[in-house]
GROMACS .gro file of N, CA and C in nm:
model
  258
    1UNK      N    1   1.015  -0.398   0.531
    1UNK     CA    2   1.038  -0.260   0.495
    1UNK      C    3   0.928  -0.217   0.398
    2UNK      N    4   0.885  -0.114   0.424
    2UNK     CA    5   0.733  -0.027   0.314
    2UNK      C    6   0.812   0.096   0.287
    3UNK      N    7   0.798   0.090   0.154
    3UNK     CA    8   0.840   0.196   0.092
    3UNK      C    9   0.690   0.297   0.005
    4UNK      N   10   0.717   0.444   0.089
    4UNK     CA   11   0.633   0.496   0.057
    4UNK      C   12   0.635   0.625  -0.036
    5UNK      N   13   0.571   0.585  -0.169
    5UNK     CA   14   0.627   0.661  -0.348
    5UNK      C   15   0.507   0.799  -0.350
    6UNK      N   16   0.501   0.900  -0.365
    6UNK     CA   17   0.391   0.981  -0.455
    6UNK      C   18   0.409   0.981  -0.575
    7UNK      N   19   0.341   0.950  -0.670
    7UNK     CA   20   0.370   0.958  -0.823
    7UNK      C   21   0.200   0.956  -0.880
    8UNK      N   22   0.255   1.107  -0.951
    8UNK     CA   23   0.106   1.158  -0.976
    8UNK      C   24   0.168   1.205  -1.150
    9UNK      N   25   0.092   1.301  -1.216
    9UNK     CA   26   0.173   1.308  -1.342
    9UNK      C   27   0.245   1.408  -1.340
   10UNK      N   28   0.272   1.483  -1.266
   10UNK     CA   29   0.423   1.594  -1.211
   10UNK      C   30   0.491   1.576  -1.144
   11UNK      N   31   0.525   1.429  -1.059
   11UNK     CA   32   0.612   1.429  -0.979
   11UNK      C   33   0.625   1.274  -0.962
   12UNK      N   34   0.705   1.228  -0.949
   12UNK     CA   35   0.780   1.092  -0.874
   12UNK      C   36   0.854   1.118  -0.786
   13UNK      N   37   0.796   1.079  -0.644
   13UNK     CA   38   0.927   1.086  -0.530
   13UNK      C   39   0.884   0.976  -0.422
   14UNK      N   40   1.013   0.966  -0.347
   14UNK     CA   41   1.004   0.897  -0.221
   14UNK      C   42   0.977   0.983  -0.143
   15UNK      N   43   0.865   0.927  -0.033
   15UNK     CA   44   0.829   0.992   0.036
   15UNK      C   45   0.866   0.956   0.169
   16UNK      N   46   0.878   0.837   0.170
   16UNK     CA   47   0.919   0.785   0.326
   16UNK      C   48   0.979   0.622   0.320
   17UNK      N   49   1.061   0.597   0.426
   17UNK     CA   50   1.082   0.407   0.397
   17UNK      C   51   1.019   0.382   0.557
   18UNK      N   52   0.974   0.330   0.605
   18UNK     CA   53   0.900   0.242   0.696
   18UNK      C   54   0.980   0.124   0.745
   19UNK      N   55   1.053   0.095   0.851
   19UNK     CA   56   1.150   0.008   0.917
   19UNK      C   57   1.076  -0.128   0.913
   20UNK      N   58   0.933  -0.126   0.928
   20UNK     CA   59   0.884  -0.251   0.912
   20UNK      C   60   0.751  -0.226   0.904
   21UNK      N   61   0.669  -0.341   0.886
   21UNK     CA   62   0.564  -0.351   0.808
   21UNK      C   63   0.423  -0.369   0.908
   22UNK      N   64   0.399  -0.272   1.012
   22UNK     CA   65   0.364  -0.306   1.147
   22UNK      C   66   0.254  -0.242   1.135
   23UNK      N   67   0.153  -0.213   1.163
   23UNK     CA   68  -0.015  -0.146   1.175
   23UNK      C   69   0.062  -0.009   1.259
   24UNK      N   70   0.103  -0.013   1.325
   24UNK     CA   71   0.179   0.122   1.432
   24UNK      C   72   0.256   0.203   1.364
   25UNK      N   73   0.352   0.115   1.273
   25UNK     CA   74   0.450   0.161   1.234
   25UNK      C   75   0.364   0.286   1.060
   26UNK      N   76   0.302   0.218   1.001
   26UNK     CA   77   0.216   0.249   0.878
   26UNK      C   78   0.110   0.389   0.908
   27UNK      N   79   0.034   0.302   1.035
   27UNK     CA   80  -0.058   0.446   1.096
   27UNK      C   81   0.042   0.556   1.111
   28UNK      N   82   0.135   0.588   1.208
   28UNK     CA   83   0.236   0.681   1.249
   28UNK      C   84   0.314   0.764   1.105
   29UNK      N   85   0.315   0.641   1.013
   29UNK     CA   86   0.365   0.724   0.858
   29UNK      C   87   0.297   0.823   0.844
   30UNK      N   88   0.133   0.790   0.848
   30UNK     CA   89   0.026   0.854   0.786
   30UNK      C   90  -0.031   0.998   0.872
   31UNK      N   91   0.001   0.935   1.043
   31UNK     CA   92  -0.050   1.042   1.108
   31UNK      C   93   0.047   1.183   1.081
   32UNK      N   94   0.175   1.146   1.078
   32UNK     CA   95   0.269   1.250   1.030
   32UNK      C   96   0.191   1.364   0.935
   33UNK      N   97   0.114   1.270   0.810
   33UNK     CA   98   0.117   1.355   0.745
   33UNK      C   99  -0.010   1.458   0.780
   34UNK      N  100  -0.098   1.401   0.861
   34UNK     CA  101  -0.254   1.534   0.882
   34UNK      C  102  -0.325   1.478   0.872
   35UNK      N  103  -0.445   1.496   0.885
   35UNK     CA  104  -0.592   1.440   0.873
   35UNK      C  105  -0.620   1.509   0.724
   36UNK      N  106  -0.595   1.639   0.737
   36UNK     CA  107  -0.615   1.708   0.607
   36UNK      C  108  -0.556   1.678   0.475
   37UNK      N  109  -0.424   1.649   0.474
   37UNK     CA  110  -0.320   1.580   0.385
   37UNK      C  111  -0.326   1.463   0.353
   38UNK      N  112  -0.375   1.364   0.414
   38UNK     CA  113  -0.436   1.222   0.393
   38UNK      C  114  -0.592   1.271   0.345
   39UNK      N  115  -0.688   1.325   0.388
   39UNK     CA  116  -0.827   1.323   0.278
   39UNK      C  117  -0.767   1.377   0.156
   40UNK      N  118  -0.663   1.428   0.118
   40UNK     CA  119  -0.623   1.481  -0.021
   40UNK      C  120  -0.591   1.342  -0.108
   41UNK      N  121  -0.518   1.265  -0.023
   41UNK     CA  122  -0.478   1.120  -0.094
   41UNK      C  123  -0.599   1.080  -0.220
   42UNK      N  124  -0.590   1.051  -0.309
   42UNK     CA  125  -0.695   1.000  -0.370
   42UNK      C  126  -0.679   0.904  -0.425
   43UNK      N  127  -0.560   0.798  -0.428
   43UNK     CA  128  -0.549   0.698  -0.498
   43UNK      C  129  -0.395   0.592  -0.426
   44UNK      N  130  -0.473   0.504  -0.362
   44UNK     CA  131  -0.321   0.403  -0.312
   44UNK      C  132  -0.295   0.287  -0.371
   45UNK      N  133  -0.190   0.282  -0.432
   45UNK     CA  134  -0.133   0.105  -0.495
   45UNK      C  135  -0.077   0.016  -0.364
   46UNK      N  136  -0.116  -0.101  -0.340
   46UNK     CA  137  -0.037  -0.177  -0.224
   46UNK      C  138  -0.049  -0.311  -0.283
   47UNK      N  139   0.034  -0.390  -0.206
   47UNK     CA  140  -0.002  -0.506  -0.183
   47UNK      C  141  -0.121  -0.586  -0.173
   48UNK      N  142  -0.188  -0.682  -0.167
   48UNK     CA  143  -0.292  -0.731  -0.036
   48UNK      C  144  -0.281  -0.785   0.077
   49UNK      N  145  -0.164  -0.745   0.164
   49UNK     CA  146  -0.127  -0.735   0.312
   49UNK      C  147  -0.275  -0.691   0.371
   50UNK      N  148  -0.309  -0.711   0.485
   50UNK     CA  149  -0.440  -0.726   0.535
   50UNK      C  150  -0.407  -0.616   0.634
   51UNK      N  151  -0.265  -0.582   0.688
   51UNK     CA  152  -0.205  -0.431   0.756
   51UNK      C  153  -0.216  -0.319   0.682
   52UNK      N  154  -0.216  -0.335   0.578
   52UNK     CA  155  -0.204  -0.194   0.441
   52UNK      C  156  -0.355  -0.220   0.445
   53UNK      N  157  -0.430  -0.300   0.413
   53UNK     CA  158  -0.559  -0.250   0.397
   53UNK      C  159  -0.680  -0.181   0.559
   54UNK      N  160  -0.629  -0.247   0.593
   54UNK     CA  161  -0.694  -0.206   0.778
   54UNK      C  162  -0.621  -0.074   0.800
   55UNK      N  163  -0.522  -0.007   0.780
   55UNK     CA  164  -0.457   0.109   0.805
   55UNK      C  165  -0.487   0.181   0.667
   56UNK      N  166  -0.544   0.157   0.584
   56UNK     CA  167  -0.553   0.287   0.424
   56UNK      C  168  -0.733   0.314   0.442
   57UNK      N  169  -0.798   0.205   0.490
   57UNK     CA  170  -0.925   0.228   0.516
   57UNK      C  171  -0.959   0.319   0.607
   58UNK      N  172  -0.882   0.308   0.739
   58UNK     CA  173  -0.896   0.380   0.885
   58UNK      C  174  -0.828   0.504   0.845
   59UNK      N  175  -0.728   0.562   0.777
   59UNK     CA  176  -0.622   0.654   0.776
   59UNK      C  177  -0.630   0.725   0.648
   60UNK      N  178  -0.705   0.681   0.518
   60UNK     CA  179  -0.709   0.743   0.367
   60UNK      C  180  -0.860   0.709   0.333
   61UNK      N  181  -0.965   0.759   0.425
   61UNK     CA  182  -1.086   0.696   0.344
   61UNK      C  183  -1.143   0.722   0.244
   62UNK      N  184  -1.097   0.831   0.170
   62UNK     CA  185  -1.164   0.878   0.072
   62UNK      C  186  -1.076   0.812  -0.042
   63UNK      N  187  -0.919   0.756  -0.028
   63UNK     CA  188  -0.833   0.700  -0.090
   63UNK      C  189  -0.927   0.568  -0.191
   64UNK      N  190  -0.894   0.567  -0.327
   64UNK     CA  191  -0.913   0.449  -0.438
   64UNK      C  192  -0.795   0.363  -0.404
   65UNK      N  193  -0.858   0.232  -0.333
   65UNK     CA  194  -0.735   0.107  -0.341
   65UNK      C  195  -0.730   0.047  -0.472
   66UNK      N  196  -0.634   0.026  -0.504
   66UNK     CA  197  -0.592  -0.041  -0.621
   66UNK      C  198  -0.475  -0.089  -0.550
   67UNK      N  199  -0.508  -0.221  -0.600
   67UNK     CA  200  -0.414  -0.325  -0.540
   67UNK      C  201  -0.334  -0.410  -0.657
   68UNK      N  202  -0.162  -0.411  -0.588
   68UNK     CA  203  -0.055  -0.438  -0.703
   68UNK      C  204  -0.038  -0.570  -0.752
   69UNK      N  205  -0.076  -0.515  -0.920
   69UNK     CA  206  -0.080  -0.646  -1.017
   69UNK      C  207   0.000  -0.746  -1.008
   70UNK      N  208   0.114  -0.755  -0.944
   70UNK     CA  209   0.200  -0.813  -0.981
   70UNK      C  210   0.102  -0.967  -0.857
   71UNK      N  211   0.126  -0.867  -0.745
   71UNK     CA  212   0.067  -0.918  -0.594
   71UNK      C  213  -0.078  -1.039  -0.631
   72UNK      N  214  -0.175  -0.998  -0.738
   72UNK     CA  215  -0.279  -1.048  -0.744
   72UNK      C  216  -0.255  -1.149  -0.834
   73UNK      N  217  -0.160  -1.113  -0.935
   73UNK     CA  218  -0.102  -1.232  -1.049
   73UNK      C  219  -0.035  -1.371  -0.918
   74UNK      N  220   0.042  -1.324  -0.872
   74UNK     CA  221   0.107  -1.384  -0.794
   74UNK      C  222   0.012  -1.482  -0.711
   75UNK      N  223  -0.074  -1.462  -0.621
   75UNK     CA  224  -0.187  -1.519  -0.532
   75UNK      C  225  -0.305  -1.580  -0.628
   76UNK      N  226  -0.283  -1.531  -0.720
   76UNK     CA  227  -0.425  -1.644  -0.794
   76UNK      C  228  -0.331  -1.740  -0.858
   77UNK      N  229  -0.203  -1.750  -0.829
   77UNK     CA  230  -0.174  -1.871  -0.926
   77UNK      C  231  -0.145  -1.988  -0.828
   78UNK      N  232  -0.123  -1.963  -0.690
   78UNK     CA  233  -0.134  -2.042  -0.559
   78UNK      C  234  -0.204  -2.173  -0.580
   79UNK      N  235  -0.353  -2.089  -0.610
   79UNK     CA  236  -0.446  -2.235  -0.564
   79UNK      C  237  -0.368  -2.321  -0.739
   80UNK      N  238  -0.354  -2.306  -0.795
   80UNK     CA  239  -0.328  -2.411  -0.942
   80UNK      C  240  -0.203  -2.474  -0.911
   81UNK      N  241  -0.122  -2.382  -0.817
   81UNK     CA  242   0.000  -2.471  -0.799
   81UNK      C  243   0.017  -2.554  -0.711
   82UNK      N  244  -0.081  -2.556  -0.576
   82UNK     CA  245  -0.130  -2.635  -0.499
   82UNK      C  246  -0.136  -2.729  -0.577
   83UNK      N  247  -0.229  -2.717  -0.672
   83UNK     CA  248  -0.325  -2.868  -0.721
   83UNK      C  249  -0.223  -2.987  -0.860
   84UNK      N  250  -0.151  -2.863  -0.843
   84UNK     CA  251  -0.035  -2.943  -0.943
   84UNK      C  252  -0.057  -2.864  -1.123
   85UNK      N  253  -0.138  -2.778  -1.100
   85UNK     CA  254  -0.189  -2.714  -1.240
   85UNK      C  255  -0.333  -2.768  -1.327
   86UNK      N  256  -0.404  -2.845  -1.215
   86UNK     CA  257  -0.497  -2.924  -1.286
   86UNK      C  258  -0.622  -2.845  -1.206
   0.00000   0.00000   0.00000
């Protein structure tokens, strides 16, 4: 499930929930909204799902990725826990 937020400094809202996490399913969010309404986008937080980035590149190009801290904290601590922390 993708949950999709606008939060700019006048507004916080849901904008859409996404049934699943599919390149079809993400594009189709976006085509909804316009070609014109997506070049307005100027800034996306995601994951590093390799579907969110192949669909925000093709669909928001003028969009700033910034990708979620939590997501990057999370994946760099992988390789140390692999190795046992050494």
């Amino acid at each position: 499930m993708t949950l999709v937020y606008q939060i700019d400094s006048g507004r916080k809202r849901l904008l859409g929930v996404i049934r699943d996490c599919g390149t079809q399913s993400l594009a189709s969010f976006f085509e909804s909204f316009g070609a014109e309404c997506c070049a307005k986008i100027k800034v996306v937080c995601f994951d590093m799902w390799k579907t969110y980035l192949k669909v925000i590149a093709s669909m928001l190009p003028v969009a700033l990725n910034v990708l979620d801290r939590f997501r990057i904290a999370k994946n760099s601590m992988k390789p140390s826990m692999k190795s046992g922390g050494r």
